[in-house]
PDB file of C-alpha atoms and ligand atoms in Angstrom:
ATOM      1  CA  MET P 209      25.442   1.448  -2.013  1.00 84.00           C
ATOM      2  CA  GLN P 210      21.807   0.577  -0.653  1.00 87.00           C
ATOM      3  CA  GLY P 211      19.002   1.174  -3.160  1.00 95.00           C
ATOM      4  CA  LYS P 212      15.836   2.998  -2.514  1.00 98.00           C
ATOM      5  CA  PHE P 213      12.828   2.178  -1.006  1.00 98.00           C
ATOM      6  CA  ILE P 214       9.348   4.180  -2.421  1.00 99.00           C
ATOM      7  CA  THR P 215       6.162   2.452  -1.240  1.00 99.00           C
ATOM      8  CA  PHE P 216       2.529   3.840  -2.685  1.00 98.00           C
ATOM      9  CA  GLU P 217      -0.250   3.845  -0.068  1.00 98.00           C
ATOM     10  CA  GLY P 218      -3.920   5.051   0.380  1.00 98.00           C
ATOM     11  CA  PRO P 219      -7.257   4.059   0.190  1.00 96.00           C
ATOM     12  CA  GLU P 220      -8.697   1.507  -2.726  1.00 93.00           C
ATOM     13  CA  GLY P 221      -9.034   3.108  -5.891  1.00 93.00           C
ATOM     14  CA  GLY P 222      -6.852   5.904  -5.339  1.00 95.00           C
ATOM     15  CA  GLY P 223      -4.427   4.896  -8.306  1.00 96.00           C
ATOM     16  CA  LYS P 224      -1.592   3.487  -6.413  1.00 98.00           C
ATOM     17  CA  SER P 225      -1.172   0.385  -9.091  1.00 97.00           C
ATOM     18  CA  THR P 226      -1.560   2.914 -11.954  1.00 97.00           C
ATOM     19  CA  HIS P 227       1.139   5.338 -10.899  1.00 98.00           C
ATOM     20  CA  ALA P 228       3.629   2.792  -9.541  1.00 98.00           C
ATOM     21  CA  LYS P 229       3.807   1.101 -12.507  1.00 98.00           C
ATOM     22  CA  GLU P 230       4.403   4.057 -14.409  1.00 98.00           C
ATOM     23  CA  LEU P 231       6.954   5.262 -11.731  1.00 98.00           C
ATOM     24  CA  ALA P 232       8.882   1.894 -12.277  1.00 98.00           C
ATOM     25  CA  ASP P 233       7.841   2.086 -16.090  1.00 98.00           C
ATOM     26  CA  ALA P 234       9.814   6.185 -15.576  1.00 98.00           C
ATOM     27  CA  LEU P 235      12.714   5.084 -13.401  1.00 98.00           C
ATOM     28  CA  ARG P 236      13.948   1.996 -15.742  1.00 98.00           C
ATOM     29  CA  ALA P 237      13.730   3.949 -18.222  1.00 98.00           C
ATOM     30  CA  GLU P 238      16.671   6.317 -16.778  1.00 97.00           C
ATOM     31  CA  GLY P 239      18.334   3.167 -16.527  1.00 97.00           C
ATOM     32  CA  LYS P 240      17.756   2.359 -13.104  1.00 97.00           C
ATOM     33  CA  THR P 241      16.736  -0.986 -11.827  1.00 98.00           C
ATOM     34  CA  VAL P 242      13.962  -2.043 -10.109  1.00 98.00           C
ATOM     35  CA  LEU P 243      11.770  -4.114  -8.476  1.00 98.00           C
ATOM     36  CA  GLU P 244       7.947  -4.124  -8.424  1.00 98.00           C
ATOM     37  CA  THR P 245       6.578  -5.809  -6.216  1.00 98.00           C
ATOM     38  CA  ARG P 246       3.052  -5.728  -3.551  1.00 98.00           C
ATOM     39  CA  GLU P 247       1.871  -6.463  -0.623  1.00 98.00           C
ATOM     40  CA  PRO P 248       0.020  -8.366   0.732  1.00 98.00           C
ATOM     41  CA  GLY P 249       2.010 -10.677  -2.385  1.00 98.00           C
ATOM     42  CA  GLY P 250       5.401 -10.329  -4.347  1.00 98.00           C
ATOM     43  CA  THR P 251       6.670 -13.852  -3.444  1.00 98.00           C
ATOM     44  CA  ARG P 252       4.990 -17.291  -3.879  1.00 98.00           C
ATOM     45  CA  LEU P 253       4.139 -17.425  -0.416  1.00 98.00           C
ATOM     46  CA  ALA P 254       3.090 -14.092   0.220  1.00 98.00           C
ATOM     47  CA  GLU P 255       0.353 -14.342  -2.733  1.00 98.00           C
ATOM     48  CA  LEU P 256      -1.405 -17.613  -1.285  1.00 98.00           C
ATOM     49  CA  ILE P 257      -1.551 -15.371   1.905  1.00 98.00           C
ATOM     50  CA  ARG P 258      -3.057 -12.451  -0.356  1.00 97.00           C
ATOM     51  CA  GLY P 259      -5.900 -15.207  -1.638  1.00 95.00           C
ATOM     52  CA  LEU P 260      -6.603 -15.788   2.017  1.00 94.00           C
ATOM     53  CA  VAL P 261      -7.212 -12.397   3.233  1.00 94.00           C
ATOM     54  CA  ARG P 262      -8.629 -11.243   0.270  1.00 91.00           C
ATOM     55  CA  GLU P 263     -11.363 -14.168  -0.283  1.00 89.00           C
ATOM     56  CA  GLU P 264     -14.760 -14.111   0.794  1.00 88.00           C
ATOM     57  CA  ARG P 265     -14.817 -17.001   2.725  1.00 89.00           C
ATOM     58  CA  GLU P 266     -16.983 -18.555   4.879  1.00 92.00           C
ATOM     59  CA  ASP P 267     -14.931 -19.088   7.630  1.00 93.00           C
ATOM     60  CA  PRO P 268     -12.787 -14.715   6.975  1.00 92.00           C
ATOM     61  CA  PRO P 269      -9.788 -14.364   9.452  1.00 94.00           C
ATOM     62  CA  VAL P 270     -10.718 -12.848  12.149  1.00 95.00           C
ATOM     63  CA  THR P 271      -8.936  -9.316  12.849  1.00 95.00           C
ATOM     64  CA  ARG P 272      -6.078 -11.121  14.749  1.00 97.00           C
ATOM     65  CA  SER P 273      -5.391 -13.292  11.810  1.00 97.00           C
ATOM     66  CA  GLU P 274      -6.230 -11.031   9.527  1.00 96.00           C
ATOM     67  CA  VAL P 275      -3.315  -8.599  11.440  1.00 98.00           C
ATOM     68  CA  LEU P 276      -0.787 -11.707  11.394  1.00 98.00           C
ATOM     69  CA  LEU P 277      -1.749 -12.870   7.615  1.00 98.00           C
ATOM     70  CA  PHE P 278      -0.569  -9.420   6.805  1.00 98.00           C
ATOM     71  CA  LEU P 279       2.911  -9.373   8.677  1.00 98.00           C
ATOM     72  CA  ALA P 280       3.993 -12.923   7.950  1.00 98.00           C
ATOM     73  CA  SER P 281       3.021 -11.742   4.051  1.00 98.00           C
ATOM     74  CA  ARG P 282       5.253  -9.097   4.933  1.00 98.00           C
ATOM     75  CA  ALA P 283       8.133 -10.528   6.899  1.00 98.00           C
ATOM     76  CA  GLN P 284       8.113 -13.178   3.296  1.00 98.00           C
ATOM     77  CA  VAL P 285       8.506 -10.458   0.965  1.00 98.00           C
ATOM     78  CA  VAL P 286      11.059  -8.166   2.469  1.00 98.00           C
ATOM     79  CA  ALA P 287      13.099 -11.198   3.658  1.00 98.00           C
ATOM     80  CA  ASN P 288      12.914 -12.632   0.251  1.00 98.00           C
ATOM     81  CA  ALA P 289      12.780  -9.769  -2.367  1.00 98.00           C
ATOM     82  CA  ILE P 290      12.993  -6.160  -0.995  1.00 98.00           C
ATOM     83  CA  ARG P 291      15.905  -6.694   0.907  1.00 98.00           C
ATOM     84  CA  PRO P 292      18.388  -8.325  -1.125  1.00 98.00           C
ATOM     85  CA  ALA P 293      17.227  -5.668  -3.988  1.00 98.00           C
ATOM     86  CA  LEU P 294      18.063  -3.030  -1.942  1.00 98.00           C
ATOM     87  CA  ALA P 295      21.521  -4.583  -0.889  1.00 98.00           C
ATOM     88  CA  ARG P 296      21.984  -5.208  -4.669  1.00 98.00           C
ATOM     89  CA  GLY P 297      21.467  -1.065  -4.953  1.00 98.00           C
ATOM     90  CA  GLU P 298      18.330  -1.460  -6.891  1.00 98.00           C
ATOM     91  CA  TRP P 299      15.302   0.623  -6.734  1.00 98.00           C
ATOM     92  CA  VAL P 300      12.133  -0.979  -5.002  1.00 98.00           C
ATOM     93  CA  VAL P 301       8.600   0.608  -5.931  1.00 99.00           C
ATOM     94  CA  CYS P 302       6.398  -1.422  -3.399  1.00 99.00           C
ATOM     95  CA  ASP P 303       2.347  -1.004  -3.606  1.00 98.00           C
ATOM     96  CA  ARG P 304       1.240  -0.577  -0.281  1.00 98.00           C
ATOM     97  CA  PHE P 305       3.090  -1.614   3.129  1.00 98.00           C
ATOM     98  CA  SER P 306       3.799  -1.174   6.710  1.00 98.00           C
ATOM     99  CA  ASP P 307       1.279   2.182   6.505  1.00 98.00           C
ATOM    100  CA  SER P 308      -1.226  -0.068   4.946  1.00 98.00           C
ATOM    101  CA  THR P 309      -1.567  -2.428   8.106  1.00 98.00           C
ATOM    102  CA  PHE P 310      -1.737   1.097  10.817  1.00 98.00           C
ATOM    103  CA  ALA P 311      -4.851   2.179   8.586  1.00 98.00           C
ATOM    104  CA  TYR P 312      -6.907  -1.002   7.912  1.00 96.00           C
ATOM    105  CA  GLN P 313      -6.229  -2.732  10.985  1.00 97.00           C
ATOM    106  CA  GLY P 314      -5.472   0.063  13.498  1.00 98.00           C
ATOM    107  CA  TYR P 315      -7.598   2.674  12.336  1.00 98.00           C
ATOM    108  CA  GLY P 316      -9.853   0.464  10.164  1.00 96.00           C
ATOM    109  CA  ARG P 317     -10.345  -2.240  12.595  1.00 95.00           C
ATOM    110  CA  GLY P 318      -9.663  -0.364  15.996  1.00 96.00           C
ATOM    111  CA  ILE P 319      -6.057  -2.702  16.682  1.00 98.00           C
ATOM    112  CA  ASP P 320      -3.908  -0.419  18.665  1.00 98.00           C
ATOM    113  CA  VAL P 321      -1.635   1.399  16.542  1.00 98.00           C
ATOM    114  CA  ALA P 322       1.670   1.155  19.231  1.00 98.00           C
ATOM    115  CA  LEU P 323       0.957  -2.862  18.780  1.00 98.00           C
ATOM    116  CA  LEU P 324       0.840  -3.326  15.383  1.00 98.00           C
ATOM    117  CA  LYS P 325       3.688  -0.691  15.134  1.00 98.00           C
ATOM    118  CA  ASP P 326       5.454  -3.314  17.362  1.00 98.00           C
ATOM    119  CA  LEU P 327       4.582  -6.331  15.545  1.00 98.00           C
ATOM    120  CA  ASN P 328       5.293  -4.659  12.410  1.00 98.00           C
ATOM    121  CA  GLU P 329       8.846  -3.663  13.487  1.00 98.00           C
ATOM    122  CA  PHE P 330       9.074  -7.419  13.957  1.00 98.00           C
ATOM    123  CA  ALA P 331       8.565  -8.448  10.718  1.00 98.00           C
ATOM    124  CA  THR P 332      10.275  -6.360   8.954  1.00 98.00           C
ATOM    125  CA  GLU P 333      13.454  -6.022  11.105  1.00 98.00           C
ATOM    126  CA  GLY P 334      12.888  -2.616  10.871  1.00 98.00           C
ATOM    127  CA  LEU P 335      12.885  -1.896   7.877  1.00 98.00           C
ATOM    128  CA  LYS P 336      11.223   2.106   6.424  1.00 98.00           C
ATOM    129  CA  PRO P 337      10.684   3.304   3.345  1.00 98.00           C
ATOM    130  CA  ASP P 338      12.896   6.446   1.830  1.00 98.00           C
ATOM    131  CA  LEU P 339       9.391   7.529   0.461  1.00 98.00           C
ATOM    132  CA  THR P 340       5.884   6.886   1.052  1.00 98.00           C
ATOM    133  CA  ILE P 341       3.146   8.554  -1.320  1.00 98.00           C
ATOM    134  CA  LEU P 342      -0.103   9.107  -0.263  1.00 98.00           C
ATOM    135  CA  LEU P 343      -2.595   8.800  -2.843  1.00 98.00           C
ATOM    136  CA  ASP P 344      -5.440  10.303  -1.188  1.00 98.00           C
ATOM    137  CA  VAL P 345      -8.986  10.018  -2.406  1.00 96.00           C
ATOM    138  CA  PRO P 346     -12.420  11.010  -0.420  1.00 93.00           C
ATOM    139  CA  PRO P 347     -14.273   7.563  -0.147  1.00 89.00           C
ATOM    140  CA  ASP P 348     -17.306   8.711  -2.894  1.00 89.00           C
ATOM    141  CA  VAL P 349     -14.453   8.606  -5.778  1.00 91.00           C
ATOM    142  CA  SER P 350     -12.561   5.727  -4.617  1.00 89.00           C
ATOM    143  CA  ARG P 351     -16.425   3.793  -4.603  1.00 87.00           C
ATOM    144  CA  ALA P 352     -16.910   4.903  -8.031  1.00 89.00           C
ATOM    145  CA  ARG P 353     -13.424   4.202  -9.380  1.00 88.00           C
ATOM    146  CA  LEU P 354     -13.831   0.560  -8.230  1.00 85.00           C
ATOM    147  CA  ALA P 355     -17.491   0.350  -9.570  1.00 86.00           C
ATOM    148  CA  GLU P 356     -16.619   1.766 -12.388  1.00 89.00           C
ATOM    149  CA  ARG P 357     -13.731  -1.367 -12.741  1.00 84.00           C
ATOM    150  CA  GLN P 358     -15.933  -3.800 -11.970  1.00 83.00           C
ATOM    151  CA  CYS P 359     -18.640  -3.303 -14.175  1.00 85.00           C
ATOM    152  CA  ALA P 360     -15.455  -3.411 -16.910  1.00 87.00           C
ATOM    153  CA  THR P 361     -13.855  -6.166 -15.583  1.00 86.00           C
ATOM    154  CA  ALA P 362     -16.910  -8.338 -14.762  1.00 81.00           C
ATOM    155  CA  THR P 363     -15.276  -9.005 -11.501  1.00 85.00           C
ATOM    156  CA  SER P 364     -17.175  -8.131  -7.335  1.00 80.00           C
ATOM    157  CA  ALA P 365     -15.607  -6.418  -4.317  1.00 77.00           C
ATOM    158  CA  ASP P 366     -13.368  -8.305  -2.454  1.00 80.00           C
ATOM    159  CA  ARG P 367     -13.759  -9.077   1.155  1.00 75.00           C
ATOM    160  CA  ILE P 368     -11.974  -5.957   2.668  1.00 75.00           C
ATOM    161  CA  GLU P 369     -13.357  -3.789  -0.321  1.00 76.00           C
ATOM    162  CA  SER P 370     -17.007  -4.216   1.072  1.00 76.00           C
ATOM    163  CA  ALA P 371     -15.789  -3.052   4.108  1.00 77.00           C
ATOM    164  CA  GLY P 372     -18.602  -0.262   5.418  1.00 84.00           C
ATOM    165  CA  GLU P 373     -18.536   3.661   4.615  1.00 86.00           C
ATOM    166  CA  LEU P 374     -17.348   4.152   8.504  1.00 91.00           C
ATOM    167  CA  PHE P 375     -14.437   1.737   7.918  1.00 92.00           C
ATOM    168  CA  HIS P 376     -13.554   3.116   4.296  1.00 91.00           C
ATOM    169  CA  ARG P 377     -14.088   7.344   6.425  1.00 93.00           C
ATOM    170  CA  ARG P 378     -11.533   5.683   9.055  1.00 96.00           C
ATOM    171  CA  LEU P 379      -8.964   4.538   7.170  1.00 94.00           C
ATOM    172  CA  ARG P 380      -8.617   7.880   4.894  1.00 97.00           C
ATOM    173  CA  ASP P 381      -8.500   9.715   8.214  1.00 97.00           C
ATOM    174  CA  GLY P 382      -5.607   7.313   9.599  1.00 98.00           C
ATOM    175  CA  PHE P 383      -3.810   7.229   6.326  1.00 98.00           C
ATOM    176  CA  LEU P 384      -3.603  11.022   6.575  1.00 98.00           C
ATOM    177  CA  GLU P 385      -2.966  11.069  10.309  1.00 98.00           C
ATOM    178  CA  LEU P 386      -0.279   8.917   9.262  1.00 98.00           C
ATOM    179  CA  ALA P 387       1.531  11.152   7.167  1.00 98.00           C
ATOM    180  CA  ARG P 388       1.429  14.076   9.459  1.00 98.00           C
ATOM    181  CA  GLN P 389       3.230  11.872  12.398  1.00 98.00           C
ATOM    182  CA  GLU P 390       6.167  11.348   9.806  1.00 98.00           C
ATOM    183  CA  PRO P 391       6.075  14.498   7.258  1.00 98.00           C
ATOM    184  CA  SER P 392       9.599  13.726   6.286  1.00 98.00           C
ATOM    185  CA  ARG P 393       8.800  10.443   5.185  1.00 98.00           C
ATOM    186  CA  PHE P 394       5.417  11.129   3.308  1.00 98.00           C
ATOM    187  CA  VAL P 395       4.205  13.124   0.114  1.00 98.00           C
ATOM    188  CA  VAL P 396       0.270  13.088  -0.301  1.00 98.00           C
ATOM    189  CA  ILE P 397      -0.931  13.522  -3.294  1.00 98.00           C
ATOM    190  CA  ASP P 398      -4.961  14.333  -3.424  1.00 97.00           C
ATOM    191  CA  SER P 399      -5.349  11.617  -6.393  1.00 97.00           C
ATOM    192  CA  SER P 400      -9.197  12.818  -7.461  1.00 95.00           C
ATOM    193  CA  GLY P 401      -7.596  14.698 -10.173  1.00 91.00           C
ATOM    194  CA  PRO P 402      -6.560  14.369 -13.590  1.00 95.00           C
ATOM    195  CA  ARG P 403      -3.937  11.376 -13.659  1.00 96.00           C
ATOM    196  CA  GLU P 404      -1.970  13.331 -15.518  1.00 97.00           C
ATOM    197  CA  GLU P 405      -1.086  15.726 -12.662  1.00 98.00           C
ATOM    198  CA  VAL P 406      -1.266  12.984 -10.268  1.00 98.00           C
ATOM    199  CA  SER P 407       1.993  11.403 -12.473  1.00 98.00           C
ATOM    200  CA  ARG P 408       3.345  14.719 -12.319  1.00 98.00           C
ATOM    201  CA  GLY P 409       3.076  15.128  -8.503  1.00 98.00           C
ATOM    202  CA  VAL P 410       4.826  11.200  -8.179  1.00 98.00           C
ATOM    203  CA  MET P 411       7.666  12.511 -10.472  1.00 98.00           C
ATOM    204  CA  LYS P 412       8.796  15.388  -7.712  1.00 98.00           C
ATOM    205  CA  ALA P 413       7.870  13.588  -4.636  1.00 98.00           C
ATOM    206  CA  VAL P 414      10.321  11.221  -6.042  1.00 98.00           C
ATOM    207  CA  ASP P 415      13.375  14.137  -6.610  1.00 97.00           C
ATOM    208  CA  ARG P 416      12.959  14.352  -2.929  1.00 96.00           C
ATOM    209  CA  ILE P 417      15.219  11.449  -2.746  1.00 97.00           C
ATOM    210  CA  ARG P 418      17.327  11.322  -5.800  1.00 93.00           C
TER     211      ARG P 418
HETATM  212  N1  T5A J 641      -4.359  -4.359   3.353  1.00 53.00           N
HETATM  213  C1  T5A J 641      -3.482  -4.512   2.731  1.00 53.00           C
HETATM  214  C2  T5A J 641      -4.849  -4.311   4.856  1.00 53.00           C
HETATM  215  O1  T5A J 641      -5.951  -4.357   5.177  1.00 53.00           O
HETATM  216  N2  T5A J 641      -3.917  -4.203   5.284  1.00 53.00           N
HETATM  217  C3  T5A J 641      -1.854  -4.221   5.136  1.00 53.00           C
HETATM  218  O2  T5A J 641      -1.554  -4.957   5.549  1.00 53.00           O
HETATM  219  C4  T5A J 641      -2.083  -4.582   3.631  1.00 53.00           C
HETATM  220  C5  T5A J 641      -0.740  -4.219   3.067  1.00 53.00           C
HETATM  221  C6  T5A J 641      -5.551  -5.425  -1.062  1.00 53.00           C
HETATM  222  C7  T5A J 641      -6.466  -5.289  -0.094  1.00 53.00           C
HETATM  223  O3  T5A J 641      -5.710  -5.907   0.952  1.00 53.00           O
HETATM  224  C8  T5A J 641      -6.079  -4.693   1.785  1.00 53.00           C
HETATM  225  C9  T5A J 641      -6.220  -3.085   1.873  1.00 53.00           C
HETATM  226  C10 T5A J 641      -6.970  -3.901   0.131  1.00 53.00           C
HETATM  227  O4  T5A J 641      -8.442  -4.070   0.672  1.00 53.00           O
HETATM  228  P1  T5A J 641      -5.735  -4.887  -3.579  1.00 53.00           P
HETATM  229  O5  T5A J 641      -5.950  -4.888  -4.868  1.00 53.00           O
HETATM  230  O6  T5A J 641      -3.880  -4.783  -3.403  1.00 53.00           O
HETATM  231  O7  T5A J 641      -5.928  -5.412  -2.061  1.00 53.00           O
HETATM  232  O8  T5A J 641      -6.247  -3.434  -3.270  1.00 53.00           O
HETATM  233  P2  T5A J 641      -5.595  -1.817  -3.499  1.00 53.00           P
HETATM  234  O9  T5A J 641      -4.328  -1.838  -3.347  1.00 53.00           O
HETATM  235  O10 T5A J 641      -6.674  -1.147  -2.936  1.00 53.00           O
HETATM  236  O11 T5A J 641      -6.130  -1.822  -4.853  1.00 53.00           O
HETATM  237  P3  T5A J 641      -6.498  -1.252  -6.210  1.00 53.00           P
HETATM  238  O12 T5A J 641      -6.506  -2.309  -7.318  1.00 53.00           O
HETATM  239  O13 T5A J 641      -8.761  -1.652  -5.577  1.00 53.00           O
HETATM  240  O14 T5A J 641      -6.648  -0.037  -6.125  1.00 53.00           O
HETATM  241  P4  T5A J 641      -5.198   1.335  -6.677  1.00 53.00           P
HETATM  242  O15 T5A J 641      -4.126   0.291  -6.600  1.00 53.00           O
HETATM  243  O16 T5A J 641      -5.104   2.662  -5.492  1.00 53.00           O
HETATM  244  O17 T5A J 641      -6.096   1.366  -8.014  1.00 53.00           O
HETATM  245  P5  T5A J 641      -5.966   1.434  -9.263  1.00 53.00           P
HETATM  246  O18 T5A J 641      -4.111   1.921 -10.019  1.00 53.00           O
HETATM  247  O19 T5A J 641      -5.915  -0.315  -9.452  1.00 53.00           O
HETATM  248  O20 T5A J 641      -6.856   1.893 -10.241  1.00 53.00           O
HETATM  249  C11 T5A J 641      -8.187   1.815 -10.179  1.00 53.00           C
HETATM  250  C12 T5A J 641      -9.395   2.361 -11.039  1.00 53.00           C
HETATM  251  O21 T5A J 641      -9.219   3.993 -10.996  1.00 53.00           O
HETATM  252  C13 T5A J 641      -8.476   4.531 -12.247  1.00 53.00           C
HETATM  253  C14 T5A J 641      -7.812   3.043 -12.910  1.00 53.00           C
HETATM  254  O22 T5A J 641      -7.830   3.016 -14.461  1.00 53.00           O
HETATM  255  C15 T5A J 641      -8.785   2.178 -12.171  1.00 53.00           C
HETATM  256  O23 T5A J 641      -9.592   1.756 -13.376  1.00 53.00           O
HETATM  257  N3  T5A J 641      -7.614   5.340 -12.001  1.00 53.00           N
HETATM  258  C16 T5A J 641      -7.442   6.593 -12.378  1.00 53.00           C
HETATM  259  N4  T5A J 641      -9.062   7.154 -12.290  1.00 53.00           N
HETATM  260  C17 T5A J 641      -8.919   9.027 -13.109  1.00 53.00           C
HETATM  261  N5  T5A J 641      -7.795   9.283 -12.463  1.00 53.00           N
HETATM  262  C18 T5A J 641      -6.842   9.061 -11.490  1.00 53.00           C
HETATM  263  N6  T5A J 641      -6.006   9.872 -11.023  1.00 53.00           N
HETATM  264  C19 T5A J 641      -6.560   7.175 -11.748  1.00 53.00           C
HETATM  265  N7  T5A J 641      -5.689   6.792 -11.071  1.00 53.00           N
HETATM  266  C20 T5A J 641      -5.969   5.262 -11.598  1.00 53.00           C
END
């Protein structure tokens, strides 16, 4: 039996990593085998690409390279980790996937979303999540959470996090537009509320695909 594929999406600081981990743990507690992965990343080569796209550098990737690097990372994790796990009947929980490319490089950076969808189809060989949980937060909440974390961990914003206010507004609106276009795949959860409430929303969303 084919496994189930769940992705978490949304702006930075929405709680994707927190809630993806919590969901994976809850599914394991039910006795399911779960692959917990992330994008960019999830295999050794894809993790190297993650470093390339996120770090501040003298020669940052131009937007077209950025797209191709994210897609190269995705092709690796799909072929070498996600598809094999699904074929074994496992559950896969992925922190970001294709919708991040449509939102960040499409709505955010202005690349044609239809073109990105075609390129993404090539990279993933048409793999789509069974469920996408969009953790929606307004830019001010996102900024406050990231600032708190940077303060607590003595780190600074990465190359993409430091993009301007307008970029972050466009990408949030982009995510919401993607959700409107595919209501049967997306569940949108307001992630600015208490963590327990968001967790309950996530478990309820997962019930849709059991
Ligand atoms: N990218 C990625 C693209 O541009 N195109 C692509 O195709 C892809 C795949 C990835 C970067 O790459 C870009 C997007 C990103 O800029 P990343 O580190 O994976 O980099 O960035 P994020 O996915 O945004 O990770 P973050 O860690 O910044 O955000 P999360 O995972 O949404 O948030 P999380 O869980 O780490 O939580 C942030 C803080 O908020 C608290 C947590 O404790 C933590 O301190 N928190 C809550 N606080 C209150 N209430 C809640 N409900 C909370 N949930 C979490």
